Short mmCIF file of C-alpha atoms in Angstrom, two decimals:
data_model
loop_
_atom_site.label_atom_id
_atom_site.label_comp_id
_atom_site.label_asym_id
_atom_site.label_seq_id
_atom_site.Cartn_x
_atom_site.Cartn_y
_atom_site.Cartn_z
CA MET A 1 68.23 38.71 65.30
CA LYS A 2 66.77 40.10 68.52
CA ASN A 3 67.09 38.01 71.69
CA ASP A 4 64.32 39.77 73.62
CA GLU A 5 61.41 38.32 71.67
CA PRO A 6 58.08 38.24 73.53
CA THR A 7 56.65 34.95 74.72
CA VAL A 8 54.37 33.00 72.38
CA GLY A 9 51.32 33.86 74.48
CA ARG A 10 52.07 37.56 74.36
CA ARG A 11 52.83 37.40 70.62
CA VAL A 12 49.48 35.71 69.86
CA LEU A 13 47.60 38.34 71.90
CA LEU A 14 49.56 41.14 70.21
CA ARG A 15 48.93 39.66 66.77
CA SER A 16 45.21 39.34 67.43
CA ALA A 17 45.01 42.92 68.69
CA VAL A 18 46.84 44.22 65.63
CA PHE A 19 44.55 42.45 63.16
CA LEU A 20 41.42 43.53 65.04
CA GLY A 21 42.69 47.10 64.95
CA VAL A 22 43.39 46.94 61.22
CA ALA A 23 40.00 45.44 60.51
CA ALA A 24 38.22 48.06 62.61
CA ALA A 25 40.16 50.94 61.06
CA SER A 26 40.16 49.88 57.44
CA GLY A 27 37.33 47.41 56.81
CA LEU A 28 37.41 44.24 54.73
CA LEU A 29 38.32 44.41 51.06
CA THR A 30 35.14 43.59 49.16
CA GLY A 31 34.69 43.91 45.45
CA GLY A 32 37.82 46.06 45.19
CA GLU A 33 36.09 48.97 46.98
CA SER A 34 38.10 49.05 50.23
CA ASP A 35 41.79 49.83 50.44
CA THR A 36 42.73 47.08 52.89
CA GLN A 37 42.35 43.31 52.69
CA VAL A 38 42.54 41.67 56.10
CA PRO A 39 44.32 38.31 55.85
CA ARG A 40 42.21 35.20 55.53
CA THR A 41 42.98 32.46 58.03
CA ALA A 42 43.79 29.09 56.48
CA GLY A 43 42.98 26.47 59.08
CA PRO A 44 42.99 27.01 62.86
CA GLY A 45 44.76 29.96 64.40
CA PRO A 46 45.89 33.26 62.93
CA ALA A 47 47.18 33.61 59.36
CA GLY A 48 50.92 33.12 59.38
CA GLY A 49 53.95 35.23 60.06
CA PRO A 50 55.80 35.99 63.28
CA PRO A 51 54.84 39.27 64.91
CA ALA A 52 58.40 39.99 66.02
CA ARG A 53 58.81 43.07 63.86
CA LEU A 54 55.58 45.05 64.22
CA PRO A 55 56.10 48.71 63.28
CA GLN A 56 56.73 50.84 66.37
CA GLY A 57 56.83 54.43 65.22
CA PRO A 58 59.42 56.06 62.98
CA PRO A 59 62.52 54.03 62.12
CA PRO A 60 65.58 54.79 64.29
CA THR A 61 67.69 55.79 61.28
CA SER A 62 67.05 57.00 57.78
CA TYR A 63 68.67 53.83 56.44
CA ARG A 64 65.71 51.52 57.04
CA LEU A 65 63.25 53.43 54.90
CA ALA A 66 65.54 55.62 52.82
CA PRO A 67 65.14 55.46 49.03
CA MET A 68 67.86 53.70 47.10
CA THR A 69 70.64 55.91 45.76
CA SER A 70 72.07 56.30 42.27
CA ASP A 71 74.32 53.31 43.01
CA SER A 72 71.31 51.00 42.71
CA PRO A 73 71.32 48.61 39.76
CA VAL A 74 69.01 49.45 36.89
CA ARG A 75 66.32 46.82 36.50
CA PRO A 76 65.88 45.55 32.95
CA ALA A 77 62.61 46.46 31.29
CA ALA A 78 60.07 43.68 31.61
CA ALA A 79 56.39 43.15 31.05
CA LYS A 80 54.50 44.16 34.18
CA PRO A 81 51.69 42.03 35.53
CA ALA A 82 48.23 43.47 35.89
CA VAL A 83 47.24 44.79 39.29
CA ARG A 84 45.26 42.19 41.21
CA THR A 85 42.68 42.70 43.94
CA ARG A 86 43.46 39.40 45.67
CA PRO A 87 46.68 37.39 46.01
CA ILE A 88 47.13 34.04 44.33
CA GLU A 89 46.22 31.50 47.01
CA GLY A 90 46.99 28.16 45.40
CA LEU A 91 48.02 26.38 42.23
CA PRO A 92 45.43 26.33 39.43
CA ALA A 93 43.16 23.31 39.51
CA ASP A 94 44.04 21.41 36.35
CA PRO A 95 45.63 18.03 35.47
CA SER A 96 49.14 19.49 35.57
CA THR A 97 48.84 20.29 39.28
CA ALA A 98 47.42 16.93 40.39
CA GLY A 99 49.43 15.85 43.42
CA ALA A 100 51.53 19.02 43.29
CA MET A 101 52.34 21.13 46.35
CA VAL A 102 54.49 24.22 46.96
CA LEU A 103 56.68 24.68 50.04
CA THR A 104 57.39 28.28 51.05
CA PHE A 105 59.60 29.75 53.79
CA ASP A 106 59.29 33.34 55.03
CA ASP A 107 61.39 35.94 56.87
CA GLY A 108 64.94 34.75 56.16
CA PRO A 109 67.53 34.03 55.24
CA ASP A 110 68.90 33.21 58.70
CA PRO A 111 72.32 31.50 58.89
CA ARG A 112 71.15 29.55 61.94
CA TYR A 113 68.23 27.81 60.24
CA THR A 114 68.14 28.37 56.48
CA PRO A 115 71.14 26.08 55.75
CA GLY A 116 69.42 23.18 57.50
CA ILE A 117 66.28 23.71 55.44
CA LEU A 118 68.32 23.89 52.25
CA ASP A 119 70.15 20.70 53.21
CA THR A 120 66.87 18.81 53.64
CA LEU A 121 65.47 20.11 50.36
CA ALA A 122 68.68 19.07 48.58
CA ARG A 123 68.57 15.62 50.16
CA TYR A 124 65.18 14.96 48.58
CA HIS A 125 65.83 16.91 45.37
CA VAL A 126 62.99 19.31 46.13
CA ARG A 127 62.73 22.98 45.18
CA ALA A 128 60.93 25.59 47.27
CA MET A 129 60.23 29.33 47.53
CA PHE A 130 61.93 31.66 50.00
CA PHE A 131 60.25 35.01 50.70
CA VAL A 132 63.11 37.05 52.08
CA CYS A 133 63.14 40.20 54.20
CA GLY A 134 65.64 42.78 52.99
CA GLU A 135 67.14 43.41 56.44
CA MET A 136 68.03 39.70 56.63
CA ALA A 137 68.92 39.27 52.98
CA THR A 138 71.43 42.11 52.85
CA ASP A 139 73.70 40.37 55.39
CA ASN A 140 73.19 36.84 54.02
CA ARG A 141 73.65 37.18 50.29
CA ASP A 142 75.63 33.96 50.14
CA LEU A 143 72.55 32.06 51.26
CA MET A 144 70.45 33.68 48.53
CA ARG A 145 73.07 32.70 45.97
CA ARG A 146 72.90 29.14 47.27
CA MET A 147 69.11 29.18 46.97
CA VAL A 148 69.27 30.16 43.32
CA ALA A 149 72.12 27.75 42.56
CA GLU A 150 70.02 24.89 43.94
CA GLY A 151 66.94 25.81 41.91
CA HIS A 152 64.84 27.58 44.52
CA VAL A 153 62.84 30.77 43.91
CA ILE A 154 63.35 33.95 45.92
CA GLY A 155 60.36 36.17 46.63
CA ASN A 156 60.02 39.62 48.20
CA HIS A 157 58.70 39.87 51.79
CA THR A 158 59.46 43.59 52.39
CA TRP A 159 62.48 45.01 54.20
CA THR A 160 61.46 45.02 57.88
CA HIS A 161 58.32 42.81 57.92
CA PRO A 162 55.90 45.67 58.75
CA LEU A 163 52.14 45.61 58.88
CA ILE A 164 51.49 47.05 55.43
CA PRO A 165 48.17 48.85 56.08
CA GLN A 166 49.95 51.02 58.68
CA LEU A 167 52.52 52.34 56.18
CA THR A 168 52.35 55.37 53.93
CA ARG A 169 52.60 54.58 50.25
CA PRO A 170 56.17 56.00 49.95
CA ALA A 171 57.29 53.94 52.95
CA LEU A 172 55.76 50.80 51.46
CA ALA A 173 57.38 51.48 48.09
CA SER A 174 60.73 51.74 49.88
CA GLU A 175 60.17 48.53 51.85
CA ILE A 176 59.37 46.56 48.71
CA GLY A 177 61.73 48.29 46.27
CA ARG A 178 64.82 48.10 48.47
CA THR A 179 64.29 44.38 49.02
CA SER A 180 64.01 43.74 45.29
CA ASP A 181 67.21 45.73 44.78
CA VAL A 182 69.15 43.67 47.33
CA VAL A 183 67.98 40.42 45.76
CA GLN A 184 68.94 41.62 42.30
CA GLN A 185 72.36 42.75 43.52
CA ALA A 186 72.97 39.33 45.11
CA VAL A 187 71.67 36.94 42.45
CA GLY A 188 71.39 39.05 39.29
CA GLU A 189 67.61 38.99 39.02
CA ALA A 190 64.86 40.80 40.90
CA PRO A 191 62.06 38.78 42.53
CA GLN A 192 58.97 37.98 40.49
CA TRP A 193 56.80 37.09 43.49
CA PHE A 194 55.72 39.15 46.49
CA ARG A 195 54.12 38.18 49.80
CA ALA A 196 52.66 40.63 52.33
CA PRO A 197 53.80 40.15 55.94
CA TYR A 198 51.01 38.67 58.09
CA GLY A 199 49.00 38.20 54.90
CA ALA A 200 47.81 41.80 55.34
CA TRP A 201 47.31 43.08 51.79
CA ASN A 202 45.99 46.41 50.57
CA ARG A 203 45.58 48.11 47.22
CA ALA A 204 48.94 49.86 47.46
CA ALA A 205 50.71 46.52 47.96
CA PHE A 206 49.13 45.08 44.81
CA GLU A 207 49.91 48.20 42.79
CA ILE A 208 53.53 48.60 43.92
CA GLY A 209 54.22 44.89 43.56
CA ALA A 210 52.88 44.88 40.01
CA GLU A 211 54.86 48.03 39.17
CA LEU A 212 58.03 46.15 40.21
CA GLY A 213 57.05 43.13 38.10
CA MET A 214 55.84 40.83 40.87
CA GLU A 215 52.79 38.62 41.32
CA PRO A 216 51.25 38.43 44.83
CA LEU A 217 51.33 34.97 46.41
CA ALA A 218 49.56 33.90 49.60
CA TRP A 219 49.18 30.35 50.98
CA THR A 220 46.55 27.69 51.66
CA VAL A 221 48.09 25.75 54.56
CA ASP A 222 49.62 27.58 57.51
CA SER A 223 51.93 25.44 59.63
CA LEU A 224 51.85 28.12 62.36
CA ASP A 225 55.45 27.16 63.05
CA TRP A 226 56.17 30.72 64.19
CA THR A 227 54.27 29.96 67.42
CA GLU A 228 56.82 27.20 68.17
CA PRO A 229 54.08 24.65 68.95
CA GLY A 230 56.44 21.66 68.80
CA THR A 231 57.82 19.69 65.89
CA THR A 232 55.09 17.04 66.09
CA THR A 233 52.33 19.65 65.84
CA ILE A 234 53.93 21.34 62.82
CA VAL A 235 54.29 17.99 61.06
CA SER A 236 50.67 17.10 61.81
CA ARG A 237 49.35 20.38 60.42
CA VAL A 238 51.24 20.05 57.16
CA LEU A 239 50.31 16.41 56.62
CA LYS A 240 46.65 17.10 57.45
CA GLY A 241 46.53 20.01 55.01
CA ALA A 242 48.32 18.21 52.17
CA GLY A 243 46.54 18.14 48.83
CA SER A 244 46.79 19.03 45.16
CA GLY A 245 47.53 22.69 44.56
CA VAL A 246 48.33 23.46 48.19
CA ILE A 247 50.85 26.17 49.13
CA VAL A 248 52.39 25.57 52.56
CA LEU A 249 53.61 28.42 54.76
CA ASN A 250 56.71 27.83 56.91
CA HIS A 251 59.39 30.12 58.33
CA ASP A 252 63.19 30.01 58.32
CA ALA A 253 63.73 33.15 60.44
CA GLY A 254 61.96 35.60 62.74
CA GLY A 255 62.59 33.62 65.92
CA ASP A 256 63.79 30.19 67.03
CA ARG A 257 63.11 28.06 63.97
CA ALA A 258 64.76 24.83 65.12
CA GLN A 259 61.32 23.17 65.20
CA SER A 260 60.67 24.28 61.62
CA VAL A 261 63.95 22.72 60.46
CA GLN A 262 63.19 19.46 62.24
CA ALA A 263 59.59 19.39 61.05
CA LEU A 264 60.57 19.72 57.39
CA ALA A 265 62.97 16.81 57.71
CA THR A 266 60.08 14.74 59.09
CA TYR A 267 57.10 15.67 56.92
CA LEU A 268 58.85 16.05 53.54
CA PRO A 269 59.73 12.35 53.08
CA GLN A 270 56.22 11.43 54.24
CA LEU A 271 54.64 13.71 51.65
CA LEU A 272 56.82 12.24 48.93
CA SER A 273 56.02 8.69 50.01
CA ARG A 274 52.31 9.51 49.75
CA GLY A 275 52.77 10.46 46.12
CA TYR A 276 52.87 14.23 46.41
CA ARG A 277 55.43 16.15 44.39
CA MET A 278 56.88 19.48 45.41
CA THR A 279 56.84 22.06 42.64
CA LEU A 280 57.06 25.79 41.98
CA PRO A 281 54.24 28.04 40.75
CA THR A 282 54.27 29.25 37.16
CA LEU A 283 53.93 32.94 36.47
CA PRO A 284 50.52 33.59 34.86
CA ALA A 285 50.79 34.39 31.17
CA SER A 286 47.89 36.88 31.22
CA PRO A 287 46.86 37.78 34.77
CA PRO A 288 43.32 39.09 35.15
CA ARG A 289 42.71 42.81 35.52
#
C-alpha cells in the first residue's frame, strides 16, 4: 500500500472534483439513454470508496492492464445474467428479508486489516461480502481462501480501483476480467457479484459484468469509513442506517482502516442485539432485461 496518501480534506475535494467532472462530461443515466450513471449518494457525504487510486494517465507497465495470457484458467460455461441499467441497491422487500442486513467490505484484502475483520465476523458467526481489487488480491490469496472457507462471498471490484467512466472499453474489460481470473485461481470459482469503484457505473460496466456472469451490487448505507472520521462516527452511521434489506458499505483496505476494524467490533454486536441478522444476497433467478 502507498504511504504518501493525501490528507482527508484533500481527498474529499479531489473526489468531489472528479465526480463533478464526470457528471459534466457524461451526463446522468436516465432511462438507459446515457452511457454513464453518476453514483447516487446514500446519506450525507459522497458515495463511498477511497479516492487513493484515481487513474493518472497510462499505467507504468503493461502488466496492470495487459490481457490475460493462455495460462489463464478456463471459466466453466454458466448462464449469464441479463444486462441491467442500474445496480442492485438493496435486498428485495419481502418477508424473507425482514430484519436482514448485508455487510460489505471493499478494496482489500489487506493483511493489516482484513484478518481483524474476519476475526470479528467469526466471533459472531456472521457472513459478509468482500469486493476485492485484483492488485491486492493477487498478493493475498491466502486471505481470499480464508474468506471462502468461513462462508463469505467474494465480489469483483476491478484491478486498480479506477474511475470506470474514464476507461476505454478494452481497459475496463481487462480490469474486471483479470480480477475475476485471480479470484478463480485462488478459490476455484469466479466472482458472481461486481461493484463499481466510487459507485460510478456506466453501460460498459453492466455489459462486461454480465458477460463474465456477475450481477452489479451497490449499497444503501455508506459508513464513509474511508474518510477516517473516527470509530464513534462510523458506528453511529451504521446504527442510524440499520434496517431491513440494507446493504452497508465498509472498507478493509485503501488506507488506514484501523477505525473500520474497531467500528465493526462495536456495531456488529449492537445490531445483533437489536434483532437484526446479517445475511448474504441471493442471485436473482431471472434478472430483468
